């Protein structure tokens, strides 16, 4: 079979598999400049060459209150998508909570968002895994797809202090590695006040 036909077929097939409503932020806001040198553990993290604006999307917290990322103006925001059916997410949750605690008095926040369709079962799941204290947002209808694809969990997306998307990492990462926090501090210094 001709390689051109094979590649064309794969492109068509992959476009059918991407949800039609999923969008990736495409409006460039500013050039992010020289990328921060990454430690090996962060090699899969993509620091984007251009910050991208994203629409405001509303979520709910576990109490049913409407919330959005807009409340974190002036802070670097790590949005961590997760789900109860995702085994690697269970490993990431304590690491993300540790990052949240270490940075609670800094300009970096961690916002976990569960994409479970049965969001009423999320708190029971967290309780069962001794993670009942974990403060997560809920997105059972995957409205996050208006900003970025929610087809891989765990996934972490990074937003600057104005709410622009500046980086991402799709898949599991050992966020507890000793080289992660210094890297996050550099990202915070570069992007929190943008």
Tab-separated table of C-alpha atoms in Angstrom:
chain	number	residue	atom	x	y	z
A	1	UNK	CA	0.000	0.000	0.000
A	2	UNK	CA	1.246	3.462	-0.870
A	3	UNK	CA	2.529	5.355	2.198
A	4	UNK	CA	0.692	8.512	1.122
A	5	UNK	CA	-2.660	6.704	1.100
A	6	UNK	CA	-1.909	5.097	4.449
A	7	UNK	CA	-1.009	8.436	6.044
A	8	UNK	CA	-4.057	10.118	4.526
A	9	UNK	CA	-6.275	7.364	5.872
A	10	UNK	CA	-4.783	7.675	9.339
A	11	UNK	CA	-5.323	11.442	9.325
A	12	UNK	CA	-8.970	11.029	8.347
A	13	UNK	CA	-9.479	8.339	10.991
A	14	UNK	CA	-7.837	10.425	13.731
A	15	UNK	CA	-10.003	13.428	12.861
A	16	UNK	CA	-13.089	11.258	13.342
A	17	UNK	CA	-11.925	10.165	16.778
A	18	UNK	CA	-11.480	13.708	18.116
A	19	UNK	CA	-14.723	14.943	19.692
A	20	UNK	CA	-16.386	17.497	17.442
A	21	UNK	CA	-17.012	19.868	20.359
A	22	UNK	CA	-13.423	19.733	21.661
A	23	UNK	CA	-11.468	22.854	20.903
A	24	UNK	CA	-7.924	23.840	21.509
A	25	UNK	CA	-7.279	27.461	22.371
A	26	UNK	CA	-6.121	29.075	19.149
A	27	UNK	CA	-6.053	32.844	19.630
A	28	UNK	CA	-2.462	33.866	20.291
A	29	UNK	CA	-2.125	36.556	22.953
A	30	UNK	CA	1.630	37.008	23.316
A	31	UNK	CA	4.940	35.334	22.541
A	32	UNK	CA	6.114	33.543	25.693
A	33	UNK	CA	9.802	34.076	24.895
A	34	UNK	CA	12.574	31.636	25.625
A	35	UNK	CA	11.336	28.432	27.230
A	36	UNK	CA	12.444	27.697	30.784
A	37	UNK	CA	15.054	24.957	30.896
A	38	UNK	CA	13.310	21.769	31.997
A	39	UNK	CA	14.613	19.082	34.298
A	40	UNK	CA	14.432	15.575	32.840
A	41	UNK	CA	11.296	14.718	34.852
A	42	UNK	CA	9.457	17.558	33.054
A	43	UNK	CA	10.621	16.556	29.553
A	44	UNK	CA	7.044	15.818	28.375
A	45	UNK	CA	5.735	19.188	29.603
A	46	UNK	CA	5.113	21.569	26.714
A	47	UNK	CA	5.716	25.260	27.412
A	48	UNK	CA	3.900	26.895	24.528
A	49	UNK	CA	5.660	29.426	22.283
A	50	UNK	CA	2.554	31.622	22.348
A	51	UNK	CA	0.092	32.102	25.192
A	52	UNK	CA	-3.454	31.363	24.021
A	53	UNK	CA	-6.639	32.998	25.215
A	54	UNK	CA	-9.438	30.678	26.318
A	55	UNK	CA	-13.156	31.276	26.867
A	56	UNK	CA	-14.452	31.517	30.407
A	57	UNK	CA	-16.001	28.199	31.382
A	58	UNK	CA	-18.059	27.571	34.512
A	59	UNK	CA	-17.629	24.546	36.754
A	60	UNK	CA	-19.185	23.479	40.050
A	61	UNK	CA	-17.510	22.645	43.311
A	62	UNK	CA	-18.534	19.703	45.499
A	63	UNK	CA	-21.100	21.968	47.220
A	64	UNK	CA	-22.787	22.757	43.905
A	65	UNK	CA	-21.503	26.355	43.704
A	66	UNK	CA	-20.631	27.811	40.279
A	67	UNK	CA	-16.939	28.715	39.933
A	68	UNK	CA	-14.429	29.585	37.205
A	69	UNK	CA	-10.697	30.002	36.760
A	70	UNK	CA	-11.218	33.773	36.620
A	71	UNK	CA	-10.983	33.934	40.428
A	72	UNK	CA	-7.241	33.214	40.242
A	73	UNK	CA	-6.124	36.382	38.458
A	74	UNK	CA	-2.442	37.068	39.140
A	75	UNK	CA	-1.614	33.421	39.866
A	76	UNK	CA	-0.173	30.539	37.903
A	77	UNK	CA	-2.922	27.904	37.697
A	78	UNK	CA	-2.354	24.174	37.248
A	79	UNK	CA	-5.612	22.557	36.134
A	80	UNK	CA	-5.349	18.834	36.728
A	81	UNK	CA	-7.989	16.748	34.938
A	82	UNK	CA	-8.747	13.440	36.615
A	83	UNK	CA	-11.419	10.761	36.951
A	84	UNK	CA	-12.317	8.041	39.454
A	85	UNK	CA	-11.822	5.329	36.823
A	86	UNK	CA	-8.242	6.481	36.120
A	87	UNK	CA	-5.670	4.446	38.095
A	88	UNK	CA	-2.741	6.859	37.499
A	89	UNK	CA	-4.938	9.706	38.770
A	90	UNK	CA	-5.086	8.059	42.200
A	91	UNK	CA	-1.282	8.276	42.315
A	92	UNK	CA	-1.274	11.914	41.157
A	93	UNK	CA	-3.904	13.230	43.577
A	94	UNK	CA	-1.686	13.168	46.722
A	95	UNK	CA	1.160	14.704	44.716
A	96	UNK	CA	-1.089	17.496	43.460
A	97	UNK	CA	-2.381	18.098	46.981
A	98	UNK	CA	1.219	18.377	48.182
A	99	UNK	CA	1.972	20.955	45.470
A	100	UNK	CA	-1.147	22.868	46.532
A	101	UNK	CA	-0.070	22.879	50.188
A	102	UNK	CA	3.571	23.807	49.498
A	103	UNK	CA	2.425	26.746	47.353
A	104	UNK	CA	-0.652	27.914	49.273
A	105	UNK	CA	1.021	31.214	50.226
A	106	UNK	CA	2.546	31.702	46.756
A	107	UNK	CA	1.185	32.726	43.380
A	108	UNK	CA	0.573	29.137	42.284
A	109	UNK	CA	-2.690	27.238	42.675
A	110	UNK	CA	-3.720	23.704	41.805
A	111	UNK	CA	-7.257	23.227	40.516
A	112	UNK	CA	-8.271	19.572	40.188
A	113	UNK	CA	-11.260	18.966	37.924
A	114	UNK	CA	-13.042	15.609	37.900
A	115	UNK	CA	-14.538	14.745	34.524
A	116	UNK	CA	-16.599	11.875	35.944
A	117	UNK	CA	-20.089	11.777	34.433
A	118	UNK	CA	-21.503	10.596	37.772
A	119	UNK	CA	-20.128	13.472	39.822
A	120	UNK	CA	-22.284	12.522	42.815
A	121	UNK	CA	-19.938	9.557	43.347
A	122	UNK	CA	-16.694	11.572	43.365
A	123	UNK	CA	-16.673	12.489	47.058
A	124	UNK	CA	-17.400	8.880	48.104
A	125	UNK	CA	-14.495	7.742	45.922
A	126	UNK	CA	-12.158	10.277	47.534
A	127	UNK	CA	-13.324	9.253	51.013
A	128	UNK	CA	-12.770	5.566	50.225
A	129	UNK	CA	-9.138	6.340	49.238
A	130	UNK	CA	-8.478	8.517	52.329
A	131	UNK	CA	-8.506	11.616	50.103
A	132	UNK	CA	-11.745	13.132	51.434
A	133	UNK	CA	-9.976	16.446	52.110
A	134	UNK	CA	-9.101	16.861	48.418
A	135	UNK	CA	-10.937	19.910	47.082
A	136	UNK	CA	-11.929	19.190	43.512
A	137	UNK	CA	-14.147	20.840	40.959
A	138	UNK	CA	-16.655	18.821	38.968
A	139	UNK	CA	-17.245	18.790	35.225
A	140	UNK	CA	-19.618	15.898	34.412
A	141	UNK	CA	-20.603	17.416	31.047
A	142	UNK	CA	-16.954	18.023	30.090
A	143	UNK	CA	-17.396	21.726	29.449
A	144	UNK	CA	-13.595	21.834	29.728
A	145	UNK	CA	-13.726	20.644	26.094
A	146	UNK	CA	-14.466	24.278	25.206
A	147	UNK	CA	-10.900	25.069	26.268
A	148	UNK	CA	-8.950	21.877	25.599
A	149	UNK	CA	-9.604	18.211	24.825
A	150	UNK	CA	-10.587	16.147	27.865
A	151	UNK	CA	-9.814	12.835	26.209
A	152	UNK	CA	-6.742	11.968	28.309
A	153	UNK	CA	-6.518	11.759	32.093
A	154	UNK	CA	-4.591	12.621	34.015
A	155	UNK	CA	-3.691	15.792	32.161
A	156	UNK	CA	-2.386	19.075	33.519
A	157	UNK	CA	-2.871	22.438	31.824
A	158	UNK	CA	-1.066	25.602	32.945
A	159	UNK	CA	-2.594	29.086	32.792
A	160	UNK	CA	-0.902	32.439	33.367
A	161	UNK	CA	-2.146	35.152	35.729
A	162	UNK	CA	-4.570	36.439	33.088
A	163	UNK	CA	-6.061	33.024	32.368
A	164	UNK	CA	-4.178	32.326	29.126
A	165	UNK	CA	-3.046	28.785	28.368
A	166	UNK	CA	0.777	28.635	28.455
A	167	UNK	CA	1.588	24.943	28.806
A	168	UNK	CA	0.361	21.385	29.249
A	169	UNK	CA	1.293	17.817	30.004
A	170	UNK	CA	-1.012	14.978	29.025
A	171	UNK	CA	-0.618	11.728	30.954
A	172	UNK	CA	0.836	10.768	34.315
A	173	UNK	CA	3.839	12.521	35.843
A	174	UNK	CA	5.569	11.959	39.173
A	175	UNK	CA	4.780	15.443	40.508
A	176	UNK	CA	6.489	14.474	43.774
A	177	UNK	CA	9.937	14.410	42.164
A	178	UNK	CA	12.328	16.856	43.875
A	179	UNK	CA	12.993	18.743	40.615
A	180	UNK	CA	9.328	19.574	39.957
A	181	UNK	CA	8.845	22.290	42.620
A	182	UNK	CA	11.852	24.413	41.515
A	183	UNK	CA	10.568	24.216	37.932
A	184	UNK	CA	7.067	25.254	39.021
A	185	UNK	CA	8.592	28.217	40.872
A	186	UNK	CA	10.282	29.340	37.643
A	187	UNK	CA	6.979	29.010	35.750
A	188	UNK	CA	5.268	31.015	38.491
A	189	UNK	CA	7.885	33.791	38.308
A	190	UNK	CA	7.508	33.961	34.521
A	191	UNK	CA	3.730	33.726	34.183
A	192	UNK	CA	1.787	34.545	37.377
A	193	UNK	CA	1.786	38.311	36.887
A	194	UNK	CA	1.238	38.253	33.090
